[in-house]
C-alpha angles and dihedrals in degrees: 000000000000139000143280118237123200116209140157152152108233109104120227115243104198120103121276123188141186115274115227116253109290121234118250122278110271091045122081133216112253091253089051098050107134119239125212115261121201089202098052105019126230101264119108119264090244134017119239116236089234129038101221124090122236117274111273113264132175118243118253103167118211129173123205124185115224132190144171124216125200113254092242094051111082119174125210116282111271095024117146114268142172130226112290109263097224091053093045094051093052091048091050092052089050088065093055114114105155116007146003120196116192128189110192140166093221142332127240110145100152132064089229088070090076098024094257127142102196131141090227089072092066097089090055092048090049089053091052091052090050090055090049090051090052090056091047090058091048101257110150116242121193120180129191112190139167123273123239097032133215090220100067095163097047117118095184098107094041090053092047092047090053087058093050106276116145112228131185125186110213114213099207090155088069095038104041105000089249141087136253097260097163122120117193144119132212114198121196089336087282110076130052137196118192130166149097101300122111121209087266128122089226089062088066100047112006108038129060108241138171131191146136138245119209113200129200097003107127099173093055091042093052090047092054090045088063088065089050088053091055088057091046092053092049091050092064117106113280091000119171132194109268121234087224126016115230115269095244089067092056115121118239091178115067146123093297095041108029124182110265123203144119116272107199087339095308117121105245140179122200141167140169125235130193145201150248103038091235089066095051112099119201112307097016113130112232117239096238092049091050094048093047090049090054092050094046092049093055115113104167111024146344118211117188130178115183139166094226134014114195122152086202141063113283106195105025123085131248093039113244126207112243112176098166099117094031090055092047092055093047092048092051092050097044105035102032102026092239115167108237124200121179121191114189132190116252115189145133091287098045114130107234090210086079094069098075089056091050093048090049091054092046090051090058089072115106112172093183089060093042095254111137119187120153127179128192134170122226114222118192116207110241095209112166093340102068091140090068127085111234127189133170127243119273119234136178122185152190135110093328126056122221149140137226140185097222133097118223106265132096099259094061090063101036107040112003123081118245141149132218134199121203117193130179126184131185109239093195090061097047118115118246109281094019115117119204120239090247092055093047091052092047091053092051092049093049090048089058095040094053095041123106089249092068110084129186120240091247091054133060095334092067090097089052091221093118092214116154111240098180 
């Protein structure tokens, strides 16, 4: 399961301004000062391996898009691209001095986990060695992961724990009837990775992924770390969902009060959202609310690339109709004349029951009436790696750029944990040669949409077998 990305090309017209220099990590803004809680106590959720705080550094926020592309999926020469994910992850870990906090669905970084001897597993194994080296030089590593796990044979977390990593398995199935589907890192309380990639070697070489790294942005990093802390609390033995989360986990950055700064000199607003609602302390924007706000704000186009598109529940029985996102797309196309493009994963594990919903959305298009809705499926060639599951990135777009870790069905917003990042940059204020996040995401989406791997519903996908025919 991958992520949903929000992207777009309409620039935002409201005023952005430079945020004053943020205090160092380890200190809190006055409005973020934690209060003692008799229910939860005042001690941190984990203990650092060293007592000293990182050296004070000024914030200079910078966002870099990262992606991985399956080995059998070459794009045309000169096509837009993002920084390779495997390279970006290693570089991010090279910056770590004090702590790395990882929220992950599951871990499977070696080919041995699934009995495979394949050279494409080497980047994952290199990443695992890098994490081991961090622990050897006394950098704290805390991991919150889903329980039960898909990777039953993986020894990654056991090996890391033996070297001093702190690991908690979060039983969201018992607590919310979902899973911990989030995928993000917080490094030294200053840097953030967030995107679609699981801690899986296939995410680096066999699965199409997209994400972002935000460097030197302590306020955003500390805000995302509060979501990590909610997972950490729920991973404790006999944990229960609190009626009220402690005040120090409240979000002071959200849809109504986004973070405002300059990213590489470009005025930018940004905020994180979360799901499900039970894991949203006071002030945290809910994922569904954030996504609907992005859709409703679109005035020119909405581009969405998702692994699954079901206007229903997926895991609860009996199945319940849930047309919230489907209705929002139709409303945008009909009432505001927004051009809608939906690109959906089509692979060996695709549920064919999705196709009637896709055809229904496609049928809503009426060019004569100015209603433009186009749907394609993205088929990844299996090449010599047919044993591997491959899925495309997931993108959603409009005048704000963003990314999410949720598929488009009801369960991912009501019971399964996820995080979202919404970013908006003012193109008019960008320096010459600087491309806004929205524009970068639009270029990546259009690269995929116009590629030979994107097939119309009336084309090769009619048989619903999702087999690449070249």
